[in-house]
Structure formats: structure tokens, C-alpha cells
Coordinates of C-alpha atoms in Angstrom, one line a residue:
Chain A
X1 CA 175.5 124.0 240.4
X2 CA 179.1 123.3 242.0
X3 CA 181.4 121.0 239.7
X4 CA 181.5 118.4 241.9
X5 CA 177.6 118.4 241.3
X6 CA 178.0 117.8 237.7
X7 CA 177.2 114.5 236.1
X8 CA 178.9 112.7 233.8
X9 CA 177.3 111.7 230.5
X10 CA 177.4 108.3 228.8
X11 CA 177.7 107.4 225.4
X12 CA 176.6 104.2 223.3
X13 CA 179.6 104.0 221.2
X14 CA 178.6 101.8 217.7
X15 CA 182.2 100.6 217.0
X16 CA 180.9 98.7 213.8
X17 CA 181.6 94.9 212.7
X18 CA 185.6 94.9 213.2
X19 CA 187.3 97.0 210.6
X20 CA 188.9 99.8 212.8
X21 CA 188.0 102.2 209.9
X22 CA 184.2 101.3 209.9
X23 CA 183.9 104.0 213.2
X24 CA 182.6 107.0 212.5
X25 CA 184.4 110.1 212.9
X26 CA 181.9 110.9 215.9
X27 CA 182.4 107.5 217.4
X28 CA 186.1 108.4 217.1
X29 CA 185.8 112.0 218.2
X30 CA 184.5 110.7 221.8
X31 CA 186.4 107.4 221.8
X32 CA 189.3 109.5 222.1
X33 CA 188.3 112.2 224.1
X34 CA 186.2 110.3 227.2
X35 CA 188.4 109.8 229.8
X36 CA 186.6 106.4 230.9
X37 CA 186.1 103.7 228.2
X38 CA 183.3 100.4 229.4
X39 CA 183.6 97.3 227.0
X40 CA 182.2 93.9 227.4
X41 CA 184.8 90.6 228.1
X42 CA 183.2 87.5 228.4
X43 CA 184.7 85.1 231.2
X44 CA 186.3 82.9 229.2
X45 CA 189.0 86.0 228.4
X46 CA 188.0 86.9 225.0
X47 CA 187.6 90.8 224.6
X48 CA 186.6 91.5 221.3
X49 CA 185.0 95.2 221.4
X50 CA 188.2 96.3 222.8
X51 CA 190.3 95.0 220.2
X52 CA 189.0 96.7 217.3
X53 CA 189.7 100.0 218.9
X54 CA 192.7 99.2 220.7
X55 CA 195.1 101.8 218.6
X56 CA 192.9 104.7 219.5
X57 CA 193.3 104.0 222.8
X58 CA 195.5 106.3 225.5
X59 CA 197.2 104.8 228.5
X60 CA 195.6 107.6 230.6
X61 CA 192.1 106.8 229.9
X62 CA 190.0 104.6 232.7
X63 CA 189.4 101.3 231.4
X64 CA 186.2 99.5 233.0
X65 CA 185.9 96.2 231.7
X66 CA 182.6 94.5 231.9
X67 CA 182.6 90.7 232.3
X68 CA 179.9 88.8 231.0
X69 CA 179.1 84.8 231.2
X70 CA 180.1 82.6 228.7
X71 CA 177.4 80.7 228.5
X72 CA 173.5 81.8 227.3
X73 CA 172.2 79.0 230.1
X74 CA 173.7 81.4 233.3
X75 CA 171.3 84.8 233.6
X76 CA 173.4 87.8 232.6
X77 CA 171.5 90.2 234.9
X78 CA 173.8 90.2 237.9
X79 CA 177.0 90.7 235.5
X80 CA 175.1 93.9 234.0
X81 CA 173.7 95.2 237.2
X82 CA 177.5 95.4 238.6
X83 CA 178.8 96.7 235.3
X84 CA 176.1 99.6 235.5
X85 CA 176.9 100.1 239.4
X86 CA 180.5 100.6 238.4
X87 CA 179.8 102.7 235.5
X88 CA 177.8 105.1 237.1
X89 CA 180.4 106.0 240.3
X90 CA 181.7 107.7 237.5
X91 CA 179.1 109.1 235.9
X92 CA 178.2 110.1 239.4
X93 CA 181.3 111.9 239.7
X94 CA 181.5 113.7 236.8
X95 CA 183.5 111.6 234.6
X96 CA 181.7 111.0 231.0
X97 CA 181.9 107.2 230.4
X98 CA 182.0 105.7 227.0
X99 CA 180.5 101.9 226.4
X100 CA 181.6 100.5 223.4
X101 CA 178.9 98.4 221.2
X102 CA 179.9 96.0 218.4
X103 CA 177.9 97.2 215.5
X104 CA 175.5 99.6 216.3
X105 CA 174.3 100.2 219.9
X106 CA 170.4 99.7 219.1
X107 CA 170.4 96.4 217.3
X108 CA 170.5 93.2 219.1
X109 CA 173.1 94.9 221.7
X110 CA 174.1 94.6 224.8
X111 CA 174.3 98.4 225.4
X112 CA 170.3 98.1 226.1
X113 CA 170.7 96.5 229.4
X114 CA 173.3 99.3 230.4
X115 CA 171.2 101.7 228.6
X116 CA 167.8 100.3 230.7
X117 CA 169.9 100.5 234.1
X118 CA 171.1 103.8 233.6
X119 CA 169.1 106.1 231.3
X120 CA 166.8 107.0 234.2
X121 CA 169.4 109.1 236.4
X122 CA 171.9 110.3 233.7
X123 CA 172.3 111.7 230.3
X124 CA 172.9 109.1 227.6
X125 CA 174.1 109.6 223.6
X126 CA 174.0 107.1 221.5
X127 CA 176.0 107.0 218.2
X128 CA 175.2 104.5 215.7
X129 CA 177.4 102.1 214.3
X130 CA 178.3 99.9 211.4
X131 CA 176.2 96.6 211.5
X132 CA 177.5 93.5 210.4
X133 CA 174.7 93.4 208.0
X134 CA 175.2 95.9 206.3
X135 CA 178.9 95.4 206.3
X136 CA 178.7 91.9 205.4
X137 CA 176.9 93.2 202.2
X138 CA 179.3 95.2 201.6
X139 CA 181.7 92.5 201.8
X140 CA 179.8 90.5 199.4
X141 CA 179.3 92.8 196.9
X142 CA 175.9 92.4 196.4
X143 CA 172.8 94.8 197.0
X144 CA 170.4 93.9 199.8
X145 CA 167.2 95.3 198.4
X146 CA 165.3 97.4 195.8
X147 CA 162.4 99.9 196.1
X148 CA 159.6 97.9 197.4
X149 CA 161.1 95.1 199.0
X150 CA 160.7 94.3 202.6
X151 CA 163.8 93.0 204.2
X152 CA 164.3 91.1 207.5
X153 CA 166.8 90.6 210.2
X154 CA 166.4 87.4 212.2
X155 CA 168.7 85.3 214.7
X156 CA 169.3 81.5 214.1
X157 CA 168.7 80.9 217.6
X158 CA 164.6 81.0 216.8
X159 CA 162.9 78.1 216.7
X160 CA 162.7 76.3 212.9
X161 CA 159.2 76.5 212.5
X162 CA 159.3 80.7 213.0
X163 CA 162.2 80.9 210.9
X164 CA 160.6 79.3 208.3
X165 CA 157.4 81.2 208.6
X166 CA 159.5 84.7 208.5
X167 CA 161.8 83.4 205.5
X168 CA 159.0 82.6 203.3
X169 CA 157.1 85.9 204.0
X170 CA 159.9 88.7 202.5
X171 CA 162.0 89.5 200.0
X172 CA 165.6 89.9 201.6
X173 CA 167.1 88.5 204.7
X174 CA 169.8 88.5 206.8
X175 CA 170.3 85.1 209.3
X176 CA 172.6 86.5 212.2
X177 CA 174.1 84.3 215.2
X178 CA 174.4 81.0 213.3
X179 CA 177.2 79.7 215.5
X180 CA 175.5 75.9 216.6
X181 CA 172.4 76.9 214.7
X182 CA 174.1 76.7 210.8
X183 CA 172.6 72.7 210.1
X184 CA 168.6 73.4 211.2
X185 CA 169.0 76.9 209.0
X186 CA 170.7 75.4 205.9
X187 CA 168.1 72.6 206.5
X188 CA 165.3 75.6 206.1
X189 CA 166.9 77.5 203.7
X190 CA 167.4 74.0 201.4
X191 CA 163.3 73.3 202.2
X192 CA 162.4 77.1 201.0
X193 CA 164.4 76.8 197.9
X194 CA 166.9 79.4 198.9
X195 CA 170.0 77.7 199.4
X196 CA 170.9 79.2 195.8
X197 CA 170.6 82.8 197.0
X198 CA 172.1 82.2 200.4
X199 CA 175.3 83.7 201.0
X200 CA 177.8 82.6 204.1
X201 CA 180.0 85.3 205.3
X202 CA 181.7 85.0 208.9
X203 CA 184.1 87.9 211.0
X204 CA 182.8 90.8 207.9
X205 CA 185.7 93.1 207.9
X206 CA 187.9 91.8 210.0
X207 CA 191.6 90.2 208.4
X208 CA 190.0 86.6 209.3
X209 CA 187.4 87.4 207.6
X210 CA 185.7 83.9 205.4
X211 CA 183.2 83.4 202.5
X212 CA 182.6 79.9 202.0
X213 CA 180.1 78.7 199.6
X214 CA 177.0 77.3 201.5
X215 CA 177.2 74.3 200.6
X216 CA 180.9 73.7 201.7
X217 CA 180.3 75.0 205.1
X218 CA 181.2 72.9 208.0
X219 CA 177.9 73.1 210.1
X220 CA 180.8 72.2 213.6
X221 CA 183.0 75.1 212.5
X222 CA 180.1 78.2 212.0
X223 CA 180.5 80.7 214.4
X224 CA 178.4 82.5 216.3
X225 CA 180.1 85.5 214.3
X226 CA 178.9 84.3 211.0
X227 CA 175.6 85.3 209.4
X228 CA 173.8 83.9 206.0
X229 CA 172.1 86.7 203.8
X230 CA 169.8 85.9 201.2
X231 CA 169.9 88.6 199.0
X232 CA 166.5 90.7 197.0
X233 CA 165.6 89.0 193.8
X234 CA 164.3 91.8 192.4
X235 CA 165.9 93.1 188.7
X236 CA 166.9 96.5 189.0
X237 CA 167.1 98.4 185.4
Chain B
X1 CA 201.2 97.5 182.1
X2 CA 201.6 100.9 181.7
X3 CA 200.0 103.8 183.4
X4 CA 197.9 104.3 181.1
X5 CA 196.5 100.6 180.8
X6 CA 195.5 100.9 184.3
X7 CA 191.9 101.3 185.0
X8 CA 190.4 103.7 188.2
X9 CA 188.4 102.0 191.0
X10 CA 185.0 102.4 191.7
X11 CA 184.3 103.3 195.5
X12 CA 180.0 102.9 196.6
X13 CA 180.5 105.4 199.7
X14 CA 178.1 105.1 202.3
X15 CA 177.9 108.8 203.8
X16 CA 175.1 108.0 206.0
X17 CA 171.7 109.8 207.3
X18 CA 172.9 113.0 207.5
X19 CA 175.3 114.4 210.5
X20 CA 178.8 114.6 208.5
X21 CA 180.1 113.1 211.6
X22 CA 178.6 110.4 211.0
X23 CA 180.9 109.1 208.0
X24 CA 183.0 106.2 208.6
X25 CA 186.6 107.0 208.9
X26 CA 187.3 104.9 205.9
X27 CA 184.7 106.9 203.8
X28 CA 186.1 110.1 204.9
X29 CA 189.4 108.8 204.2
X30 CA 188.4 108.1 200.7
X31 CA 186.3 111.1 200.1
X32 CA 189.4 113.2 200.4
X33 CA 191.7 111.2 198.2
X34 CA 189.5 110.0 195.3
X35 CA 190.1 112.8 192.1
X36 CA 186.5 112.0 191.1
X37 CA 183.4 112.4 193.1
X38 CA 179.9 111.7 191.8
X39 CA 176.8 111.8 193.3
X40 CA 173.1 111.9 192.6
X41 CA 170.8 115.3 192.1
X42 CA 167.2 115.6 191.5
X43 CA 166.2 117.4 188.5
X44 CA 164.3 120.2 191.0
X45 CA 167.8 121.0 192.2
X46 CA 168.1 119.5 195.4
X47 CA 171.6 118.2 195.8
X48 CA 171.0 116.5 199.7
X49 CA 174.3 113.9 199.1
X50 CA 176.7 116.5 198.4
X51 CA 175.4 119.1 201.1
X52 CA 176.3 116.6 204.0
X53 CA 179.9 115.9 203.1
X54 CA 180.6 119.4 201.2
X55 CA 183.0 120.6 204.2
X56 CA 185.1 117.8 203.0
X57 CA 185.1 118.7 199.2
X58 CA 188.1 120.3 197.8
X59 CA 188.3 122.8 194.5
X60 CA 190.6 120.2 193.0
X61 CA 188.1 117.1 192.8
X62 CA 185.9 116.4 189.7
X63 CA 182.6 116.4 190.5
X64 CA 179.8 114.4 188.8
X65 CA 176.4 115.2 189.7
X66 CA 173.8 112.2 188.1
X67 CA 170.7 114.2 187.3
X68 CA 167.7 111.3 188.5
X69 CA 164.1 112.3 187.3
X70 CA 162.3 113.6 190.9
X71 CA 159.0 112.4 189.9
X72 CA 158.4 108.4 190.0
X73 CA 156.5 108.2 187.1
X74 CA 159.2 108.7 184.7
X75 CA 162.0 105.8 184.2
X76 CA 165.2 106.6 185.9
X77 CA 167.3 103.9 183.4
X78 CA 168.2 106.2 180.6
X79 CA 169.7 108.7 183.8
X80 CA 171.6 105.7 185.5
X81 CA 173.2 104.7 182.0
X82 CA 174.2 108.4 181.1
X83 CA 175.9 108.5 184.8
X84 CA 177.3 104.9 184.4
X85 CA 179.1 105.8 181.0
X86 CA 180.2 109.4 182.4
X87 CA 181.8 107.4 185.6
X88 CA 183.3 105.0 183.4
X89 CA 185.1 107.6 181.2
X90 CA 187.1 108.8 184.0
X91 CA 187.4 104.8 185.3
X92 CA 188.6 104.3 181.7
X93 CA 191.2 106.9 182.2
X94 CA 192.7 105.4 185.5
X95 CA 190.7 108.0 187.9
X96 CA 189.2 106.3 190.7
X97 CA 185.6 107.4 191.4
X98 CA 184.0 107.8 194.9
X99 CA 179.6 107.5 194.4
X100 CA 178.2 109.3 197.3
X101 CA 175.0 107.5 198.9
X102 CA 173.3 108.4 201.5
X103 CA 173.0 105.9 204.3
X104 CA 174.3 102.3 203.3
X105 CA 175.0 101.7 199.3
X106 CA 173.4 97.8 199.7
X107 CA 169.9 99.0 201.6
X108 CA 167.4 100.7 199.2
X109 CA 170.4 102.7 198.2
X110 CA 170.9 104.2 194.1
X111 CA 174.0 102.9 193.9
X112 CA 173.0 99.6 193.3
X113 CA 172.2 101.3 189.7
X114 CA 175.4 102.1 189.3
X115 CA 177.1 98.5 190.5
X116 CA 175.4 96.7 188.4
X117 CA 175.8 98.6 185.3
X118 CA 179.9 98.8 186.1
X119 CA 180.6 95.8 188.4
X120 CA 181.4 93.7 185.4
X121 CA 184.5 96.4 183.6
X122 CA 185.6 97.7 186.9
X123 CA 186.8 96.6 190.6
X124 CA 184.6 98.2 192.7
X125 CA 184.5 98.7 196.4
X126 CA 181.9 99.4 198.9
X127 CA 182.1 101.1 201.9
X128 CA 178.9 100.6 204.4
X129 CA 177.3 103.5 205.7
X130 CA 175.3 104.5 208.8
X131 CA 171.5 103.6 207.5
X132 CA 168.8 105.9 208.6
X133 CA 166.8 103.4 210.3
X134 CA 169.7 103.2 213.1
X135 CA 170.6 106.9 213.3
X136 CA 166.8 107.3 214.2
X137 CA 166.5 104.5 216.8
X138 CA 169.6 106.5 218.3
X139 CA 168.0 109.9 217.9
X140 CA 165.0 108.3 219.4
X141 CA 167.3 106.7 222.4
X142 CA 165.2 103.5 222.0
X143 CA 166.5 99.9 221.4
X144 CA 164.9 98.1 218.3
X145 CA 165.9 94.7 219.0
X146 CA 166.5 92.0 222.0
X147 CA 167.9 88.9 221.3
X148 CA 165.9 86.3 219.5
X149 CA 163.3 89.4 217.5
X150 CA 162.9 89.3 214.2
X151 CA 163.1 93.0 212.7
X152 CA 161.7 94.1 209.3
X153 CA 162.4 97.3 207.3
X154 CA 159.7 98.1 204.9
X155 CA 159.2 100.4 202.7
X156 CA 155.7 102.8 203.0
X157 CA 154.5 102.0 199.3
X158 CA 153.5 98.7 199.4
X159 CA 149.9 98.0 199.7
X160 CA 148.1 98.0 202.4
X161 CA 147.4 94.6 202.7
X162 CA 151.3 93.7 202.5
X163 CA 152.3 96.2 204.7
X164 CA 149.4 94.7 207.6
X165 CA 150.5 91.2 206.7
X166 CA 154.4 91.5 207.0
X167 CA 154.1 93.7 210.5
X168 CA 151.9 91.4 212.0
X169 CA 154.7 88.9 212.1
X170 CA 157.8 90.7 213.5
X171 CA 158.9 92.1 216.5
X172 CA 160.3 95.1 215.2
X173 CA 160.0 96.9 212.2
X174 CA 160.9 100.8 210.6
X175 CA 158.8 101.8 207.6
X176 CA 160.8 104.0 205.3
X177 CA 159.7 105.8 202.8
X178 CA 156.4 107.6 203.9
X179 CA 156.0 111.0 202.5
X180 CA 152.6 110.8 201.0
X181 CA 151.8 107.4 202.1
X182 CA 151.8 108.0 205.9
X183 CA 147.9 108.3 206.4
X184 CA 147.8 104.5 205.1
X185 CA 150.1 103.6 207.5
X186 CA 148.8 105.1 210.6
X187 CA 145.7 103.5 209.6
X188 CA 147.1 100.2 209.4
X189 CA 149.4 100.8 212.8
X190 CA 145.9 101.9 214.6
X191 CA 144.4 98.3 213.5
X192 CA 147.2 96.4 214.1
X193 CA 147.4 98.1 218.1
X194 CA 150.5 99.6 217.3
X195 CA 149.8 103.3 217.4
X196 CA 150.8 103.4 220.9
X197 CA 154.5 102.2 220.3
X198 CA 154.9 103.9 216.5
X199 CA 157.5 106.2 216.9
X200 CA 158.1 109.0 214.2
X201 CA 161.1 111.2 213.2
X202 CA 161.9 113.3 210.3
X203 CA 165.4 113.9 208.9
X204 CA 167.0 112.1 211.9
X205 CA 170.8 113.9 212.7
X206 CA 170.2 116.8 210.6
X207 CA 169.9 120.1 211.8
X208 CA 166.1 120.1 211.2
X209 CA 165.2 117.1 212.5
X210 CA 161.6 116.6 214.1
X211 CA 160.5 114.0 216.8
X212 CA 156.8 114.2 216.6
X213 CA 154.3 112.3 218.6
X214 CA 152.8 110.1 215.7
X215 CA 148.9 111.3 216.6
X216 CA 150.3 114.5 215.8
X217 CA 151.8 114.3 212.4
X218 CA 150.0 116.0 209.8
X219 CA 149.6 113.2 206.9
X220 CA 150.2 116.3 204.1
X221 CA 153.5 117.4 205.6
X222 CA 155.0 113.9 206.5
X223 CA 158.2 113.9 204.3
X224 CA 160.1 110.9 202.3
X225 CA 162.5 111.7 204.8
X226 CA 160.7 110.5 207.7
X227 CA 160.3 106.8 208.9
X228 CA 158.2 105.4 211.9
X229 CA 160.2 103.0 214.1
X230 CA 158.2 100.3 215.7
X231 CA 160.7 99.4 218.9
X232 CA 160.4 95.7 220.2
X233 CA 158.3 94.9 223.4
X234 CA 160.7 92.5 224.7
X235 CA 161.6 93.1 228.4
X236 CA 165.2 93.1 228.6
X237 CA 166.6 92.1 232.2

């Protein structure tokens, strides 16, 4: 095979929740050696993922911003199609491409939309990352689960009834993507008697991280980058 | 305050699922700079956690093995009491101590037993780690969850009825701590029609990692260090 015929490799790099030191050694190695780096950007100009690893990126690395729609009401499909085509061009030319993924690539990530478009034609390696859920528990200083506990991660975007049902059958939970759904979630936690156990944290591990007693959170100010952790009540010995 | 009066800091270091490169930059920094390192060992001589980071440990670092009972039928309490007392001695003498934790310290970890004994008297910092659940999804090359999915982590040690009930109300799941519970779990997955979706992986990210089609797994050979992943069926676009 000629060098021209050699395809590049696609990496899904979990870069963790925000603190650059929470990259793994492996993600750091790949990030600092690939010729091409791709990352999602929002149409409103926010570039969260790149900011986390900015200190590690060299001027000679090619960067591919992947614009995604800011509103959930608009389809992301054409945006992912375009990003995948752009990435595929570099892979076809033999250049490895690392796609930056907040948290872990396989857990509610945007990487899977690129993954599903390109894994048929190219070699893909996924590097797991620290999820904001585990990072939040570490920052809050509270163990999530012990021994035989069942632990669930659920998005606040779900209907109230589904959230209530799922929360009532698990020992510990993390409710993610709070944003404008905070008031609904708070009401459900109150109904289930979980409000005293629930902990609220915003932007875990970032310099502007906030931990707020849940009864004092302003529903209008709750961000998408916040989660509620309900730790297990199991008493360890 | 005199130097003698200064207490050491206790670190709970998530060291990930097995591949040493899956340590975070932060865990690596702390591991290579603390004067004292503690880690669980089993009475049968197995020292899993230390093996993962062996290449990073220097001869001048003090090591504290923490023997834990091999059988779940014997109480671990006196073992944790002794380990905590041992660690407290170093902290009281002003030496920082890092306790190695497989995966993430807050998720089904042994660190919380040390944490609960010492967090009242000493400063504690927890460094999150890559959970075997996310690492397994990366190795299997399969996204776990999309958008509004509910994802649950549950131990195979639970009663069949509880496992069945919890599995039937979530979109994706990881069943951990399989070992001698494999046959029970396989039967439940069959009853729920989940067997075709279920993926089995042993010792994810370690050199002896094994991925076996679930119908070919020998129940007698399933290890504690195996898990079953049931990825979401949501079709992303």
C-alpha cells in the first residue's frame, strides 16, 4: 500500500468535565500528537470543549470547529453531516483526527453522531473521559453508591411522570441537563421526600464552579451545566 | 503553627479501570509527589490497584498495603479500622497520603470506607477516575446513551426480582460485579428479551481484556471483573 492510500484514524477523546488536569494521560498524549483536532462550537460562539484543552494545542495543529445549532428545536443532522464530511476529508488524506468530547464520549455525548457517520469507513478509537457525574461527587465530597445500590443517570428534560417513576426505584441518582427544567425537578424531589438528600452543583471542577443548597437555587438561573446528585443512604461500616 | 502541628492531606485517587494511561494528569501528579501511598490488597495476595500504577511508584515513597478479607462473608470493618488508623498516623505526622482506588472513588469504591472514618479529622480531596463502565463502552465501541435516555448501573449481586424490575424501566444499563451471578443475570436478560443487545466484557483496558458473545460465556468462568453493557436502542440522527 502506498502512503497516499493509508487512512487516518478517528479518535473520540473524552476530555472530562472542565479542569484540564482531569484529562487522562492517554487523551493528553493523543491530543498533543494528532495533526487535526475537531470540536463542537455553538452558533452563539461558545466554544467550551476547546477552552478546556487550549493550553495543550499547538499552532501547527489543524483545527476543525464543528458548529452545532444553539436551539434544540432545530435539527442538528445537517450540521453533523457537514462536520463528518469535513473530518472524513482529513482521514482520507491519511491524517489522524481527534474529536474533543466533554465528559465521556459514550455517555450523552455529541461524539456518537460523528461516530455513527464514520465508524463504517474508518478506524475509530474511543478514549473514555471523566464524566461530570463522578466529578461532581468528588467536588461535593460525597460517595454516590455502596455495595448493592442501583444508581441511575437521567436527564431533567424527561417528562415529570417518568422522572418521578425512575427516581422512586433507585438508591442513588444524578439528574443532568437541568437548565430550565430545574423547577420541575425540584417539585418532584419535594414530592418524593428527596429534597433533603439532593445536592446541587454547577460547572463542576471549573474555576466558576458553584455548590448551592438546593432550596436556595434560583430556578431562573439554573444552567444546563448543572446537575443534582442524590447520594445513596446506605450506611457503610 | 509549627511544622509539627501541620496535618497531612488525604487523597482518594481514582486510578481508572486498568490501563495505566487512563490515570488523569491530576492523579498522576499527586501519585508521583505524595510521600505515602495506600492501597487495598486481598488476603489471597492479589494486589490489583498497585499493579496498575506500579511504573509510577518510586522506591522512596512509603507504601501502606491495606489487607481486606477475600470472602464477602467476613466483616471488612476491623480491616478498614486498622487501615484508617495506619493512614491517620501518617496524616497526623504531616505526611500527605494517597489512597489508590480502582475506577472512580465515589462509585462502589473501597475508598469511601476510609473516607467515612477520616474525613471528620483531616482534609480530604477526591480525584475522580475513569469508571470501568465508561471504559467498557469505549472498548466495546458502542455508545451507551443518547439525549433523553435513562441509564442505570446495578450490581449483579442483587436479587433476581429487583434486577428484573430495574432493568425493565431503563433505556440502557451496566450490570457490574458479575462473577458467580452470571447465570442468574443471563436468565433475566433472556426473559426480558435483552440478550441480543447485551455485551459482555472482562477486565476492560487490561492486556488480558476479553470480549465474548454473551451466549458463549461460560457461567463458571465469569469473573468479578466483568460487566454486561446494554446500550440504548435510541436511533440517533
